[in-house]
Amino acid sequence: MNKTININLSGIIYHLDEGAYENFNLYLNAIKDRLSHEEGGAEIVADIESRIAEIFSMRLSEGKRQVVTQEDVDFIISTLGRPEDFAEAAEETETTQTETKRRFFRNPDETVIGGVCSGIAAYFNIDVVWIRVLFLVLLFFTGIGFITYIILWAAIPEAKTTAQKLQMRGEPVNLGNIEKKFKEFEAQGKAFGKKFKNTPRGFFDFITNTIGAILGFILKFFGVVLAIVGSVIAFTLIVALIGVFGSTWNLGGFDFIDINGYIYGMDGAQALFGSGWRLMSLRVGTLLTLLMPLFALVVFLAKLFGKSVSNARLLSFSGIASFIIGLILIFISAGSLATDFKERSTEVEKITVQGNSLVLEADILEESTGFLFDIDDDQLRVENVRFNIERTNDSTAHLELKHSASGRNHAEARQRAQRFDFKTEQTGETLRLSEYFSVPEDALYRGQDLKVTLRLPVGTTVFLDPSLENIIYDLENVQNLWDGDMLGHTWIMTERGLDCADCPVIEYYSAEDLEETIEEELEAMDDEIDRKIEELELEIKRLKDR
Amino acid sequence: MKIENTKAQMRKGVLEYCILGILSNGDAYASDIIEHLKNAELIVVEGTLYPLLTRLKNAGLLEYRWEESTSGPPRKYYSLSTEGKAFQKELKSTWDALQKAVEHITTSN
């Protein structure tokens, strides 16, 4: 089945088949172009059109046909002559060959996947290899090459006709060039050692069929690989979508896929964005941004299996549009969220601790997710506890809890800072701390943190259990040990600070080691003495000057 | 210098005279004129003729009238105007003189 196009020549309608129309239109336009500068050009064109009409009519009635074909157009061209012949006899007018505007097309003659790279190469008139390398680099280093390729594939039309192929390369579309192209194809055809029909369509068919067959094979091979990759991406996107909408439509507990990270993460979004319009805006925004890769994937997979998506262009444009709208929604949501962190407030709470020989432990949270906060039933579990030990002049030890939280205004921050639940428990001499604190879910996560300080009077001893490792934070001590090294030892509070009661004395491994250490210390002492002398000399000078 | 160009120039030079000559024998439709010229191998393609006919008509040497056609659109029938007839006669005497002169020069050498 061939498409025909209707044209009107001198008041008579002719049906031209598509390829014939393409060439005829070029031919007539070339003639019009030639004659446009001449006096009476329009009249000459009308005469010519009427002559063409006559020839068409004659040939159609002779052949008892309805449709004008390429052969008829060829006949016209051979009878009337090339456009150059129409120029007024002796005056060989210099026809300025204006560089025709290049247009973006995909190049169907040089394709690996969709001819996007070779189309770009033709547009910029550079070797296709560079474009391909660029895309591969983008693909492997950022993955953006993939998305870009898909979008371009969907958005850029393929150069189907010879005229479009010429436009793709920026060559002027005229009969001479078209014939040149035909000849190139003919030469290529001969190189294959095959005979061709004289009509240009034959060459095209052969070439596209050959390429198609080879491509088809390659595509099927890579298609399977790509389809698997595509399915994984699609699956991930769907999972992400479920996550985004999970708790809004009460799918939060839907744990059929083991993707706790996603569900929790998205519940986390609710803990951060609340349940108002901001969360909705975030979710809709995320969904919209995800639509683009999803659409692209649909188009890509369809193409892979040889099914053309009729509205691929619409799909890709709406994908881009929704991506942008989605980003805007996310930004609005996040921007509004930022205002909730404007003010900060701190509440202090004191708990008395009994005894002067303490053992300190922490409840290790087994199911810690590593996130800043986590959802636990209807509570937010925040793992932001910092533990410190300081000296007090009071006679008894006590724990000081400093809750801090942010809010839109001071009152809100203060109210939020009061809504804390931190578990401490003393049984005998053992003081148990929790690794986390809880806030009600509706308080939302607003940078809540907790500083726990154990204040000890001088002479109190404390054993630091290794379970404290996650909350111990920058403890000052006489030995100047790192936090981690302090664990598992007993410490005593002295006037100088915490002193280790059972830390092993540093052992030297060899005599040289010890000598070196002594030397270093002597040097340090020398330096100190020099400094002191200098200081005193300055003082003496100052006093003398007076 | 290409021989083809020179040949084409020569043909183009006498083309106007030939058209007028054909029409002096009676009115003719454009494709009749073309037929004559093609048979005489003065032109190869029709395209050359249309601008020329229009130019001669615009110069007042030709007149035309529309005639219905059974196959296709109406046709233009060309005829010489009185001015065209005079023009043709003058060209004829020039041509005859030229022909003799050319013959004389090319044969006497």
XYZ file of C-alpha atoms in Angstrom:
655
model
C 0.000 0.000 0.000
C 1.396 3.365 -1.018
C 0.349 6.764 0.131
C -0.625 9.256 -2.539
C -0.593 12.992 -2.402
C -2.958 15.179 -4.352
C -1.721 18.154 -6.265
C -3.450 20.731 -8.412
C -1.872 21.627 -11.736
C -3.699 24.199 -13.858
C -6.955 23.317 -12.183
C -6.654 19.560 -12.569
C -6.131 17.216 -9.650
C -3.419 14.568 -9.893
C -2.601 11.837 -7.428
C 1.125 11.359 -6.996
C 2.589 8.538 -5.025
C 4.692 9.684 -2.121
C 8.145 9.214 -3.583
C 7.122 10.703 -6.909
C 5.617 13.698 -5.137
C 8.808 14.259 -3.174
C 10.904 14.508 -6.311
C 8.324 16.348 -8.359
C 7.905 18.942 -5.672
C 11.659 19.469 -5.539
C 11.799 19.738 -9.287
C 9.011 22.273 -9.547
C 10.397 24.318 -6.685
C 13.812 24.345 -8.302
C 12.243 25.651 -11.501
C 10.248 28.284 -9.631
C 13.437 29.287 -7.884
C 15.222 29.681 -11.183
C 12.473 31.697 -12.760
C 11.612 33.866 -9.809
C 14.187 36.458 -10.872
C 12.952 36.619 -14.441
C 10.439 38.996 -15.812
C 7.114 37.224 -16.218
C 8.404 34.315 -14.173
C 4.984 33.501 -12.752
C 3.529 33.259 -16.239
C 6.319 30.981 -17.388
C 5.732 28.751 -14.385
C 2.022 28.632 -15.200
C 2.844 27.630 -18.784
C 5.156 24.920 -17.568
C 2.645 23.627 -15.032
C 0.025 23.415 -17.702
C 2.421 21.536 -19.959
C 3.213 19.104 -17.140
C -0.507 18.632 -16.565
C -0.926 17.812 -20.205
C 1.854 15.227 -20.136
C 0.519 13.656 -16.958
C -2.986 13.443 -18.404
C -1.677 11.926 -21.595
C 0.412 9.310 -19.854
C -2.296 8.413 -17.361
C -4.933 7.881 -20.013
C -2.501 5.932 -22.180
C -1.628 3.622 -19.333
C -5.183 3.638 -17.950
C -3.790 4.581 -14.567
C -4.894 6.837 -11.716
C -1.663 7.620 -9.967
C 1.379 9.519 -11.184
C 4.528 7.541 -10.466
C 8.223 8.192 -10.329
C 8.535 7.129 -13.970
C 6.142 9.868 -15.031
C 8.138 12.394 -13.063
C 11.336 11.116 -14.655
C 9.713 11.507 -18.036
C 8.741 15.083 -17.205
C 12.258 15.880 -16.172
C 13.762 14.370 -19.304
C 11.248 16.156 -21.519
C 11.268 19.575 -19.936
C 14.881 19.549 -18.898
C 16.709 20.263 -15.714
C 16.036 23.431 -13.771
C 19.266 24.901 -15.124
C 17.838 24.697 -18.647
C 15.054 27.056 -17.713
C 17.322 29.969 -17.136
C 16.805 32.623 -19.807
C 18.867 31.657 -22.806
C 22.022 33.746 -23.137
C 22.053 35.304 -19.704
C 23.813 32.746 -17.607
C 22.668 34.164 -14.343
C 24.904 33.264 -11.478
C 22.643 31.379 -9.181
C 23.794 31.852 -5.673
C 23.917 28.503 -3.972
C 22.786 29.443 -0.531
C 23.778 27.013 2.144
C 20.518 25.479 3.196
C 19.738 25.361 6.847
C 20.723 22.137 8.504
C 18.066 20.211 10.291
C 18.307 17.613 12.983
C 17.506 14.147 11.724
C 18.396 10.698 12.816
C 20.506 9.032 10.173
C 18.982 5.683 9.233
C 21.938 4.730 7.036
C 24.529 4.737 9.785
C 23.022 3.278 12.880
C 24.148 1.328 15.873
C 20.932 1.763 17.807
C 18.772 4.555 16.486
C 21.032 6.679 14.320
C 21.045 9.507 16.876
C 24.840 9.828 16.995
C 25.304 9.806 13.247
C 22.491 12.360 12.933
C 24.229 14.654 15.391
C 27.536 14.066 13.598
C 25.924 15.006 10.281
C 24.415 18.111 11.832
C 27.716 19.345 13.208
C 29.657 17.949 10.274
C 32.083 15.941 12.386
C 33.044 12.318 12.458
C 30.429 10.142 14.092
C 33.075 8.355 16.159
C 33.514 11.356 18.470
C 29.809 11.587 19.197
C 29.638 7.870 19.912
C 32.626 8.074 22.258
C 31.012 11.024 24.026
C 27.778 9.117 24.536
C 29.610 6.054 25.801
C 31.613 8.147 28.253
C 28.428 9.819 29.471
C 26.792 6.441 29.757
C 29.500 4.856 31.845
C 30.385 7.768 34.058
C 27.038 9.289 34.769
C 24.388 7.225 33.078
C 23.019 10.456 31.677
C 24.034 9.343 28.209
C 21.372 6.674 28.330
C 18.506 9.021 29.179
C 19.745 11.641 26.721
C 19.957 9.080 23.955
C 16.443 7.829 24.612
C 15.000 11.326 24.633
C 16.812 12.275 21.432
C 15.753 9.036 19.828
C 12.140 9.755 20.579
C 12.287 13.441 19.767
C 14.375 13.605 16.589
C 12.656 12.412 13.439
C 14.381 9.971 11.164
C 15.617 11.230 7.801
C 13.379 9.148 5.599
C 13.550 10.828 2.227
C 16.553 11.846 0.207
C 15.591 15.465 0.695
C 15.679 15.056 4.466
C 19.014 13.288 4.237
C 20.387 16.242 2.307
C 18.950 18.669 4.858
C 20.534 16.598 7.576
C 23.952 17.290 6.054
C 23.121 20.877 5.219
C 23.423 20.247 1.482
C 21.046 22.246 -0.664
C 18.031 20.251 -1.663
C 17.987 20.318 -5.425
C 17.725 17.842 -8.209
C 21.437 17.734 -8.868
C 22.191 16.726 -5.300
C 19.415 14.192 -5.205
C 20.705 12.561 -8.348
C 24.185 12.601 -6.902
C 22.863 10.771 -3.863
C 21.155 8.229 -6.068
C 24.404 7.642 -7.869
C 26.200 7.182 -4.565
C 23.693 4.551 -3.634
C 24.085 2.977 -7.011
C 27.839 2.819 -6.543
C 27.377 1.304 -3.109
C 24.974 -1.172 -4.627
C 27.489 -2.199 -7.274
C 30.065 -2.695 -4.585
C 27.764 -5.341 -3.205
C 27.949 -6.997 -6.579
C 24.221 -6.947 -7.110
C 22.040 -5.638 -9.869
C 19.498 -3.081 -9.110
C 16.412 -1.782 -10.656
C 16.827 1.639 -12.126
C 14.382 3.267 -9.779
C 15.960 4.846 -6.736
C 13.454 3.072 -4.503
C 15.141 -0.190 -5.344
C 18.440 0.924 -3.882
C 16.817 2.246 -0.794
C 14.916 -0.909 -0.275
C 17.990 -3.022 -0.669
C 20.078 -0.921 1.639
C 17.483 -0.503 4.305
C 16.695 -4.197 4.123
C 20.324 -5.203 4.463
C 20.928 -2.840 7.326
C 17.624 -3.846 8.810
C 18.516 -7.518 8.718
C 21.916 -7.021 10.324
C 20.529 -4.569 12.839
C 17.654 -6.826 13.609
C 20.036 -9.585 14.520
C 22.218 -7.341 16.681
C 19.177 -5.771 18.268
C 17.703 -9.097 19.174
C 20.944 -10.099 20.810
C 21.413 -6.899 22.763
C 17.687 -6.569 23.144
C 17.569 -9.449 25.560
C 20.363 -7.952 27.643
C 18.822 -4.507 27.526
C 15.389 -5.852 28.304
C 16.735 -7.434 31.462
C 18.449 -4.190 32.463
C 15.292 -2.292 31.567
C 13.138 -4.582 33.631
C 15.384 -4.099 36.640
C 15.135 -0.325 36.224
C 11.378 -0.533 35.776
C 11.080 -2.727 38.830
C 13.165 -0.314 40.901
C 11.014 2.578 39.764
C 7.828 0.760 40.647
C 9.209 -0.117 44.046
C 10.168 3.508 44.535
C 6.659 4.552 43.547
C 5.138 2.157 46.049
C 7.498 3.625 48.607
C 6.504 7.164 47.741
C 2.838 6.430 48.069
C 3.205 3.656 50.583
C 2.076 5.334 53.731
C -0.261 7.820 52.098
C -2.475 5.036 50.892
C -1.762 2.857 53.833
C 0.575 0.425 52.148
C 3.242 1.137 54.704
C 2.987 -2.241 56.334
C 2.876 -3.983 53.005
C 6.064 -5.868 53.425
C 5.766 -8.409 50.628
C 8.927 -7.159 49.041
C 11.927 -7.047 51.268
C 12.731 -3.432 50.736
C 12.543 -2.084 54.224
C 15.050 0.577 53.354
C 12.698 2.104 50.840
C 9.591 1.911 52.982
C 11.385 3.263 55.997
C 13.074 5.925 53.965
C 9.775 7.107 52.647
C 8.117 6.930 56.020
C 11.035 9.048 56.990
C 9.858 11.537 54.392
C 6.573 11.706 56.245
C 8.375 12.196 59.545
C 10.191 15.090 57.933
C 7.450 16.634 55.835
C 4.508 15.945 58.115
C 1.258 14.840 56.539
C 0.080 18.111 55.071
C 0.465 19.581 51.618
C 4.222 19.469 51.827
C 4.302 15.699 51.908
C 1.756 15.557 49.115
C 3.782 18.007 47.085
C 6.918 15.945 47.671
C 5.236 12.714 46.695
C 3.495 14.044 43.622
C 6.743 15.776 42.675
C 8.722 12.574 43.054
C 6.162 10.654 41.053
C 6.263 13.224 38.254
C 10.044 13.205 38.099
C 9.981 9.435 37.903
C 7.528 9.482 35.006
C 10.129 10.671 32.544
C 12.517 7.738 32.869
C 9.507 5.465 33.010
C 8.108 6.863 29.741
C 11.536 6.724 28.171
C 11.807 3.116 29.218
C 8.449 2.280 27.700
C 9.407 3.877 24.396
C 12.814 2.255 24.471
C 11.530 -1.216 25.193
C 8.844 -0.848 22.568
C 11.446 0.198 20.027
C 13.656 -2.685 20.991
C 10.996 -5.135 20.090
C 10.235 -3.380 16.866
C 6.974 -1.835 17.929
C 6.846 1.850 17.249
C 5.105 3.912 19.846
C 2.882 6.122 17.766
C 3.005 9.033 20.159
C 6.570 8.613 21.323
C 7.219 12.283 20.837
C 4.217 13.291 22.900
C 5.291 10.801 25.522
C 8.791 12.163 25.760
C 7.665 15.778 25.852
C 5.109 15.118 28.545
C 7.827 13.171 30.360
C 10.126 16.179 30.301
C 7.298 18.503 31.308
C 6.319 16.339 34.237
C 9.964 16.054 35.240
C 10.254 19.818 35.449
C 6.959 20.245 37.283
C 7.992 17.456 39.620
C 11.282 19.169 40.401
C 9.471 22.430 41.089
C 7.096 20.696 43.505
C 9.996 19.051 45.309
C 11.800 22.370 45.589
C 8.720 24.160 46.907
C 8.203 21.428 49.436
C 11.815 21.421 50.546
C 11.970 25.203 50.628
C 8.943 25.375 52.870
C 10.437 22.656 55.049
C 13.537 24.754 55.631
C 11.484 27.408 57.438
C 10.635 24.824 60.100
C 14.263 24.842 61.185
C 14.464 28.567 61.848
C 14.512 28.720 65.664
C 16.157 26.406 68.144
C 15.408 25.800 71.801
C 16.994 23.719 74.565
C 15.424 22.224 77.692
C 17.488 20.948 80.619
C 16.500 18.125 82.938
C 18.357 16.794 85.992
C 18.283 13.263 87.361
C 19.994 12.366 90.605
C 22.320 9.407 90.562
C 22.954 7.325 93.690
C 26.299 5.938 94.812
C 29.943 6.797 94.319
C 31.126 3.724 92.482
C 29.137 3.455 89.289
C 28.920 1.073 86.331
C 27.753 2.700 83.121
C 26.065 0.741 80.330
C 23.969 1.415 77.243
C 21.111 -0.476 75.634
C 22.416 -1.399 72.227
C 19.790 -0.913 69.590
C 19.814 -4.099 67.533
C 17.722 -2.962 64.600
C 19.502 0.332 64.089
C 19.095 1.382 60.457
C 21.927 3.843 60.418
C 19.547 6.663 59.500
C 19.446 9.756 61.662
C 15.993 8.737 62.793
C 13.661 5.869 62.364
C 9.992 4.978 62.680
C 9.035 2.759 65.568
C 5.274 2.250 65.772
C 3.940 5.750 66.217
C 7.181 7.166 67.507
C 10.203 8.682 65.914
C 13.341 7.061 67.181
C 16.232 9.471 67.017
C 19.728 8.075 67.412
C 21.359 11.361 68.156
C 22.560 10.984 71.746
C 25.911 12.328 72.916
C 27.273 11.282 76.262
C 29.881 13.125 78.264
C 31.283 13.073 81.828
C 32.239 16.205 83.736
C 33.231 17.149 87.256
C 30.739 18.729 89.663
C 31.233 20.591 92.911
C 27.968 19.160 94.243
C 28.223 16.394 96.792
C 26.186 13.896 94.740
C 26.376 12.723 91.141
C 23.627 13.570 88.688
C 22.693 13.222 85.034
C 21.985 16.325 83.062
C 19.801 15.915 79.933
C 19.838 18.730 77.406
C 17.093 18.366 74.790
C 17.293 20.588 71.768
C 14.880 20.958 68.860
C 14.112 23.365 66.045
C 10.866 24.994 65.072
C 9.313 27.663 62.922
C 9.320 30.004 65.927
C 10.734 29.932 69.408
C 7.549 28.730 71.101
C 7.218 25.839 68.706
C 10.860 24.870 69.140
C 10.498 24.988 72.915
C 7.353 22.904 72.919
C 9.061 20.366 70.707
C 12.143 20.296 72.934
C 9.922 19.232 75.835
C 8.478 16.261 74.012
C 11.274 13.821 74.616
C 11.313 10.305 75.934
C 14.730 9.116 77.040
C 15.124 6.001 79.160
C 17.595 5.856 82.055
C 17.522 3.233 84.722
C 19.569 2.732 87.849
C 19.708 -0.617 89.532
C 22.141 -0.679 92.428
C 25.326 0.825 91.088
C 24.523 0.131 87.449
C 23.285 3.066 85.436
C 21.728 2.098 82.120
C 21.339 4.646 79.363
C 19.437 4.274 76.154
C 21.180 4.704 72.812
C 18.287 6.658 71.417
C 15.425 8.842 72.458
C 11.886 8.941 71.150
C 9.641 11.786 70.156
C 5.965 11.462 69.190
C 5.552 11.017 65.438
C 3.470 14.173 65.128
C 6.326 16.195 66.602
C 8.177 15.427 63.354
C 11.931 15.328 62.992
C 13.204 18.816 63.540
C 16.877 18.303 64.316
C 16.202 16.941 67.805
C 19.304 15.989 69.697
C 20.176 15.045 73.227
C 23.289 15.773 75.229
C 23.631 13.552 78.287
C 26.184 14.700 80.804
C 27.067 12.699 83.873
C 28.360 15.084 86.552
C 30.522 13.396 89.170
C 31.960 14.774 92.395
C 35.667 14.240 92.975
C 36.442 10.742 94.235
C 33.620 8.993 92.396
C 34.635 5.997 90.303
C 32.882 4.889 87.153
C 33.311 1.835 84.935
C 32.603 2.538 81.264
C 31.054 -0.493 79.619
C 31.964 -1.135 75.939
C 28.250 -0.873 75.086
C 28.619 2.900 75.354
C 30.622 3.054 72.156
C 27.892 4.628 70.057
C 27.029 7.487 72.373
C 30.295 8.362 74.091
C 31.381 11.730 72.767
C 34.675 13.494 73.363
C 35.331 12.649 77.004
C 38.117 14.672 78.560
C 40.570 12.605 80.581
C 43.956 12.866 82.209
C 45.459 10.207 79.976
C 44.093 11.967 76.905
C 42.826 8.713 75.486
C 40.439 8.482 72.562
C 36.798 7.789 73.474
C 36.955 4.229 72.200
C 40.080 3.439 74.232
C 38.403 4.615 77.431
C 35.810 1.879 77.311
C 36.292 -1.218 79.437
C 38.213 0.698 82.119
C 37.420 2.140 85.484
C 37.876 5.849 85.887
C 38.067 8.055 88.933
C 37.082 11.709 89.034
C 39.977 13.832 90.291
C 40.578 17.567 90.528
C 42.359 17.297 87.154
C 39.482 15.412 85.556
C 38.870 11.759 84.836
C 41.848 9.605 85.660
C 42.219 6.028 84.598
C 42.403 3.662 87.546
C 43.274 0.463 85.718
C 44.814 1.481 82.417
C 48.011 -0.470 81.702
C 51.258 1.459 81.854
C 52.608 2.071 78.409
C 55.170 -0.585 77.627
C 58.356 0.042 75.722
C 59.356 -2.607 73.290
C 63.112 -2.041 73.277
C 65.958 -0.022 74.799
C 66.226 2.053 71.607
C 62.554 2.795 71.833
C 62.941 4.050 75.355
C 66.080 6.075 74.539
C 64.286 7.714 71.680
C 61.381 8.615 73.885
C 63.717 10.077 76.526
C 65.528 12.075 73.887
C 62.266 13.437 72.545
C 61.144 14.415 76.010
C 64.483 16.094 76.781
C 64.229 18.076 73.559
C 60.747 19.129 74.462
C 61.991 20.226 77.908
C 64.867 22.164 76.329
C 62.430 23.974 74.078
C 60.253 24.763 77.054
C 63.228 26.138 79.019
C 64.339 28.268 76.077
C 60.851 29.671 75.737
C 60.665 30.450 79.430
C 64.068 32.181 79.411
C 63.043 34.274 76.442
C 59.853 35.238 78.231
C 61.731 36.230 81.392
C 64.323 38.219 79.454
C 61.563 40.199 77.844
C 60.077 40.844 81.281
C 63.479 42.000 82.617
C 63.892 44.337 79.661
C 60.449 45.744 80.223
C 61.156 46.389 83.890
C 64.524 48.051 83.131
C 62.919 50.334 80.549
C 60.469 51.593 83.050
C 36.641 26.475 -23.842
C 34.126 23.726 -24.271
C 32.688 22.835 -27.634
C 29.306 22.128 -26.082
C 29.057 25.668 -24.780
C 29.840 27.147 -28.186
C 27.299 24.900 -29.847
C 24.683 25.889 -27.325
C 25.458 29.572 -27.846
C 25.056 29.150 -31.595
C 21.736 27.405 -31.235
C 20.465 29.923 -28.739
C 21.353 32.734 -31.140
C 19.126 31.464 -33.893
C 16.363 30.122 -31.652
C 14.317 33.316 -31.646
C 14.514 33.567 -35.389
C 13.433 29.937 -35.739
C 10.413 30.385 -33.491
C 9.306 33.372 -35.487
C 9.925 31.374 -38.656
C 7.735 28.485 -37.498
C 4.940 30.851 -36.551
C 5.151 32.682 -39.871
C 3.923 29.450 -41.441
C 0.836 29.428 -39.214
C -0.369 29.565 -35.617
C 0.985 26.933 -33.310
C 0.645 25.527 -29.862
C 3.787 25.562 -27.736
C 4.306 21.826 -28.037
C 4.008 22.080 -31.861
C 6.814 24.606 -31.854
C 8.791 22.358 -29.561
C 8.154 19.410 -31.865
C 9.536 21.303 -34.839
C 12.597 22.504 -32.986
C 13.265 19.053 -31.546
C 13.055 17.439 -34.956
C 15.542 19.978 -36.212
C 17.696 19.225 -33.169
C 17.738 22.868 -32.225
C 16.586 22.157 -28.713
C 16.866 19.101 -26.501
C 14.449 19.888 -23.737
C 11.238 21.886 -23.673
C 12.164 23.909 -20.660
C 14.335 26.202 -22.725
C 11.421 27.358 -24.783
C 8.925 28.622 -22.248
C 10.932 31.576 -20.995
C 11.740 32.485 -24.559
C 8.107 32.424 -25.706
C 7.074 34.570 -22.784
C 9.819 37.041 -23.510
C 8.871 37.318 -27.198
C 5.236 37.737 -26.211
C 6.090 40.428 -23.681
C 8.142 42.188 -26.351
C 4.972 42.388 -28.425
C 6.180 40.084 -31.189
C 3.777 37.246 -30.321
C 0.114 37.022 -29.496
C -1.749 34.098 -28.078
C -5.251 32.817 -27.525
C -6.624 30.087 -25.301
C -8.066 26.970 -26.855
C -9.835 24.150 -25.051
C -8.086 20.823 -25.093
C -9.570 17.343 -24.878
C -6.599 16.035 -22.952
C -5.644 18.336 -20.138
C -5.886 22.030 -19.440
C -6.607 24.741 -22.052
C -3.731 25.450 -24.470
C -2.087 28.619 -25.561
C -1.993 29.112 -29.337
C 0.673 31.488 -30.459
C 0.633 33.673 -33.574
C 2.810 36.459 -34.923
C 1.666 40.012 -34.262
C 2.036 42.567 -37.076
C 5.106 43.812 -35.306
C 6.334 40.232 -35.097
C 5.836 39.726 -38.815
C 7.960 42.750 -39.616
C 10.534 41.612 -37.105
C 10.634 38.167 -38.690
C 11.164 39.629 -42.187
C 14.002 41.776 -41.033
C 15.621 38.848 -39.214
C 15.220 36.735 -42.354
C 17.197 39.155 -44.482
C 19.854 39.417 -41.792
C 20.006 35.637 -41.538
C 20.324 35.202 -45.307
C 23.114 37.731 -45.442
C 24.802 36.162 -42.479
C 24.526 32.688 -43.949
C 26.145 33.818 -47.172
C 28.890 35.635 -45.329
C 29.649 32.660 -43.110
C 29.621 30.295 -46.074
C 31.866 32.601 -48.028
C 34.408 32.927 -45.243
C 34.490 29.247 -44.256
C 34.740 27.937 -47.829
C 37.171 30.501 -49.298
C 39.818 29.710 -46.707
